[in-house]
CSV table of N, CA and C in Angstrom, one decimal:
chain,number,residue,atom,x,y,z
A,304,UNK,N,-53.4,-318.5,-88.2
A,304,UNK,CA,-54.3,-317.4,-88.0
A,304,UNK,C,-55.2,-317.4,-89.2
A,305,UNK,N,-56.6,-317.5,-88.8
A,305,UNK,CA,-57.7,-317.3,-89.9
A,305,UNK,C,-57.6,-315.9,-90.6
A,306,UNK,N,-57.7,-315.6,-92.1
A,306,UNK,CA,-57.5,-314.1,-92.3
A,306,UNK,C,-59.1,-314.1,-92.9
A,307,UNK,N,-59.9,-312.9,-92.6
A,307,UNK,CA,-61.1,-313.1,-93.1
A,307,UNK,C,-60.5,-312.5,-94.1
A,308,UNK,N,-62.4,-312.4,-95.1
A,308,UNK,CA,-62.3,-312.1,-96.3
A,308,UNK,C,-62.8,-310.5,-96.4
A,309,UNK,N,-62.2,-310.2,-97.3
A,309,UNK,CA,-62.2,-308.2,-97.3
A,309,UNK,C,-63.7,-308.0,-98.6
A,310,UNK,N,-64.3,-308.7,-98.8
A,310,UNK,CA,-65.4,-309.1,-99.4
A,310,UNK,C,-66.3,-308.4,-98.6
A,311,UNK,N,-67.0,-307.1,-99.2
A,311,UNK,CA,-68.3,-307.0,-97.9
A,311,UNK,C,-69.5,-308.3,-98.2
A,312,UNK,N,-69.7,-308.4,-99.0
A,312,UNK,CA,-70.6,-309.0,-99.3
A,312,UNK,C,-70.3,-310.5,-98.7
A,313,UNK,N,-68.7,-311.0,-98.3
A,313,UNK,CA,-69.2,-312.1,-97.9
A,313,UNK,C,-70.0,-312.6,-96.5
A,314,UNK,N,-70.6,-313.7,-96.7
A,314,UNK,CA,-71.2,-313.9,-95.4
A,314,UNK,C,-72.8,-313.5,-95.2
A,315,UNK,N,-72.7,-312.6,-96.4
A,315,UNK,CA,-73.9,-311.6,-96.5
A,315,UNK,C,-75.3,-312.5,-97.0
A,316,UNK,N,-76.4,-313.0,-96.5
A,316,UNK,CA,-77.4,-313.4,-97.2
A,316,UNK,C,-78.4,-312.6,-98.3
A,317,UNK,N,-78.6,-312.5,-99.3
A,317,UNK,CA,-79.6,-312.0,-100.0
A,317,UNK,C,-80.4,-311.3,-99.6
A,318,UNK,N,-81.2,-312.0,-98.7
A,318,UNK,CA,-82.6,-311.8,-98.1
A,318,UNK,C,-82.3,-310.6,-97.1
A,319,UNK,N,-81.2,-310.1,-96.5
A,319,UNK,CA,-80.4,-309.4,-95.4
A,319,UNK,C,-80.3,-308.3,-96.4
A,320,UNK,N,-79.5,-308.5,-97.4
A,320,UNK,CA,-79.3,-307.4,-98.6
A,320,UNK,C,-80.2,-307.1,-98.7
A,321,UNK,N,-81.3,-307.3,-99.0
A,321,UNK,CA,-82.9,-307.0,-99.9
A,321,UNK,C,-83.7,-306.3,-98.8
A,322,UNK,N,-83.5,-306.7,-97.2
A,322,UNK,CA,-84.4,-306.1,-96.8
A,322,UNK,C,-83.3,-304.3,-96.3
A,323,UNK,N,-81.7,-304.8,-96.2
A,323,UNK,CA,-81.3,-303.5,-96.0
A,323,UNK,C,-81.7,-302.3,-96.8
A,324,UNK,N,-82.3,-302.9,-98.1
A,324,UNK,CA,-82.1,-302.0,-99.2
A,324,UNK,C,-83.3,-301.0,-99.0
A,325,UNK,N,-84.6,-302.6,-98.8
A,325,UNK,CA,-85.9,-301.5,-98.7
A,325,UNK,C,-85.9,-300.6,-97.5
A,326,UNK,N,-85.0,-300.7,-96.5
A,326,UNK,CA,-85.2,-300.1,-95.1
A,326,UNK,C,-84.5,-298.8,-95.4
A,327,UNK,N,-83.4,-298.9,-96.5
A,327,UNK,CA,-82.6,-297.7,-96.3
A,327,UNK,C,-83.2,-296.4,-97.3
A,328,UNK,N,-83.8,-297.1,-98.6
A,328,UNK,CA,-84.6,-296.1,-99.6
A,328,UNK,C,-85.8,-296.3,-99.3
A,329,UNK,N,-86.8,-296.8,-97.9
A,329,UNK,CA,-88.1,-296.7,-96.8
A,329,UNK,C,-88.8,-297.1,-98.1
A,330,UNK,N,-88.9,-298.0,-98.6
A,330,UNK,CA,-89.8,-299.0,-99.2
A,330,UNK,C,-89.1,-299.5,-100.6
A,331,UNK,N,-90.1,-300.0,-101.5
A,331,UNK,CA,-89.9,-300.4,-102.5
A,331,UNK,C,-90.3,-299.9,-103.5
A,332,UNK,N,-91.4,-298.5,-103.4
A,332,UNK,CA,-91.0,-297.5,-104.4
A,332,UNK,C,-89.4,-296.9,-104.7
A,333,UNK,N,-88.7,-296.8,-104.1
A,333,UNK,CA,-87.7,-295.8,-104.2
A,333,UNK,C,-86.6,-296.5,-104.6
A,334,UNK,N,-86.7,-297.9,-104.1
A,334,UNK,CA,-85.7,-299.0,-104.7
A,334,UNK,C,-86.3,-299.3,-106.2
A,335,UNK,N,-86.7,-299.3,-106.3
A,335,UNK,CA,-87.6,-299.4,-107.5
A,335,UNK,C,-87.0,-298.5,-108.9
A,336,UNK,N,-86.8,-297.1,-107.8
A,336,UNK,CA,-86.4,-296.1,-109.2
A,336,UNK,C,-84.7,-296.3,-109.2
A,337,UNK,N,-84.1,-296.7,-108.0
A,337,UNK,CA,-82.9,-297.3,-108.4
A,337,UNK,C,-82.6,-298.3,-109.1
A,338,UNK,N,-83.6,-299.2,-109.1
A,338,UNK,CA,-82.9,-300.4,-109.8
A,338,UNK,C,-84.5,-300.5,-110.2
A,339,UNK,N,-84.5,-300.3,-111.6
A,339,UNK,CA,-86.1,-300.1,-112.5
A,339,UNK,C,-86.2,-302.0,-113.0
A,340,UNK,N,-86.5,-303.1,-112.1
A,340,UNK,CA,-87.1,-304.3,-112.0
A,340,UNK,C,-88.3,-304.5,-112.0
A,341,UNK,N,-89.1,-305.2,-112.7
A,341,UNK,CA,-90.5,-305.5,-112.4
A,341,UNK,C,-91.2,-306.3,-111.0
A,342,UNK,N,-90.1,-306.9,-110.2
A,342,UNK,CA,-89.9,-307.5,-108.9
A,342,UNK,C,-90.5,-306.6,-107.6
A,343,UNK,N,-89.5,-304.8,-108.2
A,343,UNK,CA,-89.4,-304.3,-107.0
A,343,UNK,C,-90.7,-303.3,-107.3
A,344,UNK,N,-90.9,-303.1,-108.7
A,344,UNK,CA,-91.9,-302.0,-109.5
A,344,UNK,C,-93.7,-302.6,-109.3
A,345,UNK,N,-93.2,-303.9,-109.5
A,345,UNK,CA,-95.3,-304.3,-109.5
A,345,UNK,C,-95.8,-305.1,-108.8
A,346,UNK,N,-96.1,-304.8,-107.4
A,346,UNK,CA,-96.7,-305.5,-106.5
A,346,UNK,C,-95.4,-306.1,-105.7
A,347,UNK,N,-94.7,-305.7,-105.3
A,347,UNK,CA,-93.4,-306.0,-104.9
A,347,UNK,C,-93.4,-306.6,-103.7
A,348,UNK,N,-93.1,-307.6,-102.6
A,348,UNK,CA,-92.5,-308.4,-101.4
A,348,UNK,C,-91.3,-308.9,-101.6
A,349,UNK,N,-90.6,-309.0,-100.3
A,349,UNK,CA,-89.7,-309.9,-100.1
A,349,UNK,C,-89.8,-310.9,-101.0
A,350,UNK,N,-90.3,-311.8,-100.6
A,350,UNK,CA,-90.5,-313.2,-101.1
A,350,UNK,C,-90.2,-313.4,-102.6
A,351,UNK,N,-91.3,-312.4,-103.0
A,351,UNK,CA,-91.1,-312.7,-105.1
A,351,UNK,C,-89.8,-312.4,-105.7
A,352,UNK,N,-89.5,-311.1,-104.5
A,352,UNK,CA,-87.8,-310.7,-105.1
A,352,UNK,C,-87.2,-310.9,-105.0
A,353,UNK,N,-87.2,-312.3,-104.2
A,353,UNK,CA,-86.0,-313.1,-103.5
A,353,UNK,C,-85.8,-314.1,-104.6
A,354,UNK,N,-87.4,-315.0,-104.9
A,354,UNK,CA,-87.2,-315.9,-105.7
A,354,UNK,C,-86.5,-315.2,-107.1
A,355,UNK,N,-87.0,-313.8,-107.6
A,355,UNK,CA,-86.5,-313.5,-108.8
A,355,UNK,C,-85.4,-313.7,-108.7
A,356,UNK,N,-84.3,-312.9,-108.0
A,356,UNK,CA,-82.9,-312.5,-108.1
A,356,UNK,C,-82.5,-313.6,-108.1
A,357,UNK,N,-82.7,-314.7,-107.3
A,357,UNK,CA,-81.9,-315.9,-107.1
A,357,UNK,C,-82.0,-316.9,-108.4
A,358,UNK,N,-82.6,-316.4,-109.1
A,358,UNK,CA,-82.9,-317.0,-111.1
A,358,UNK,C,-82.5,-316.0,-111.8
A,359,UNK,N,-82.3,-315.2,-111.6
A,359,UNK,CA,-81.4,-313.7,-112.2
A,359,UNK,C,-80.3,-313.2,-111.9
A,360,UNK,N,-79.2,-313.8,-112.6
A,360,UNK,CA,-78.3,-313.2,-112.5
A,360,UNK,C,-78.0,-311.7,-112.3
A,361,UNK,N,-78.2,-311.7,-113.6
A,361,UNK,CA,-78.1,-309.7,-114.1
A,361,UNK,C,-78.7,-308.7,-113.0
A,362,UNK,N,-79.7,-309.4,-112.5
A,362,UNK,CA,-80.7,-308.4,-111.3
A,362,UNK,C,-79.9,-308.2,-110.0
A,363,UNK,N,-79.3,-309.4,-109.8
A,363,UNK,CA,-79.2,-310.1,-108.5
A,363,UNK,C,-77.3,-309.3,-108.3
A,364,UNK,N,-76.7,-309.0,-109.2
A,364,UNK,CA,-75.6,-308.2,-109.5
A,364,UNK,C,-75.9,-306.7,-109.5
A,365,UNK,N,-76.7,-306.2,-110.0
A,365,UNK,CA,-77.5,-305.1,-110.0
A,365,UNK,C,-77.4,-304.9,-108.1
A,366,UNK,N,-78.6,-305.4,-107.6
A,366,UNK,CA,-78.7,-305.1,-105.9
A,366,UNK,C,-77.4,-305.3,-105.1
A,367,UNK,N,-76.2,-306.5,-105.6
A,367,UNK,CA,-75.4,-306.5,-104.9
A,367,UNK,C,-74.5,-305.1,-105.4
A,368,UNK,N,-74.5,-304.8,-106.4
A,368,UNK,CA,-73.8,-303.6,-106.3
A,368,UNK,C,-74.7,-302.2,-105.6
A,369,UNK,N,-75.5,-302.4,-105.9
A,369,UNK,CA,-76.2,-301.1,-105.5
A,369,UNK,C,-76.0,-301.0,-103.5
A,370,UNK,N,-76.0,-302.3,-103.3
A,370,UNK,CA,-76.1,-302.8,-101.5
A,370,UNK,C,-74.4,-302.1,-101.1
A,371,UNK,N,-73.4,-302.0,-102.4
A,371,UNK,CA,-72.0,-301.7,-101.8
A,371,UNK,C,-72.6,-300.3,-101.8
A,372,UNK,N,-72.7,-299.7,-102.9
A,372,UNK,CA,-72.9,-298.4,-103.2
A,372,UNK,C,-73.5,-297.4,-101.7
A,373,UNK,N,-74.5,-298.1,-101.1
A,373,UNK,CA,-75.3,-297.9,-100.0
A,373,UNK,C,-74.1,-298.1,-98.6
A,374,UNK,N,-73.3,-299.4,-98.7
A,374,UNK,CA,-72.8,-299.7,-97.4
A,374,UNK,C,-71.5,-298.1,-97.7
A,375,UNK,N,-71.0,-298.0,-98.7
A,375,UNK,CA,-70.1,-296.5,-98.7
A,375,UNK,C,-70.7,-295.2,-98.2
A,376,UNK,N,-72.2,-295.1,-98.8
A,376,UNK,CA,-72.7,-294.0,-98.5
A,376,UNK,C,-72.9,-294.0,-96.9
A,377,UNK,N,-73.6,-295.2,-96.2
A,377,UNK,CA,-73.6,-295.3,-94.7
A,377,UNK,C,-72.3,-295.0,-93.7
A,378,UNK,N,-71.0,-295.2,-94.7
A,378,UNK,CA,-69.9,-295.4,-94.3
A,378,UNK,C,-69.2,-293.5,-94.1
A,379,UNK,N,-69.5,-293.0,-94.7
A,379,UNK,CA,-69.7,-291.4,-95.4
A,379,UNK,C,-70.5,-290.9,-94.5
A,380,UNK,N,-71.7,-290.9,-94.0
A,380,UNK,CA,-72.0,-290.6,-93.1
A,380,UNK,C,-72.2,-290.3,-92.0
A,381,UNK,N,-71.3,-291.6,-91.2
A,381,UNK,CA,-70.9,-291.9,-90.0
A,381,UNK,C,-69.5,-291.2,-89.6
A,382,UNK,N,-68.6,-291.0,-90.9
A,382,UNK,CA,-67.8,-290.6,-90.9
A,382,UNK,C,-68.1,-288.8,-90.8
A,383,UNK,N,-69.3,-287.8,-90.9
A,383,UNK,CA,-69.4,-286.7,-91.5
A,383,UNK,C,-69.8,-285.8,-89.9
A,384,UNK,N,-70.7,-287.1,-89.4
A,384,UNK,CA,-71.5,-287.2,-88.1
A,384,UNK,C,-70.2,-287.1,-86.8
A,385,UNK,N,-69.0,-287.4,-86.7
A,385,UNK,CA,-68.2,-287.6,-86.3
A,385,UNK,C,-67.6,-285.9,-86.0
């Protein structure tokens, strides 16, 4: 029996992260004031903040935690809606 992994993040692509994030704080201002990056702050896309993070460690730990912090709050929700 395969046992998955209790990891949310596994499996998870970057790019998937990055756009859940801008969809859930509706753009890249607001992500921005969560995670104060020059990536998501000056002239921001996908693309540039993909290439940052993935040369950035420290940043790229930053969004993966912020992406848990988010999947709890969605989790809280669903749960309140109930």
């Amino acid at each position: 029996m395969e046992q998955q992994s209790k990891d949310p993040l596994h499996g998870k692509r970057l790019d998937h992260i990055l756009e859940e994030l801008v969809e859930y704080y509706q753009g890249f201002e607001k992500l921005g004031e969560q995670i104060n990056i020059k990536c998501f702050t000056d002239n921001p896309s996908i693309n540039s903040s993909l290439k940052f993070l993935r040369k950035t460690d420290w940043a790229r730990k930053k969004v993966e935690s912020l992406y848990l912090y988010v999947l709890r709050q969605k989790k809280k929700e669903e749960v309140r809606k109930r």
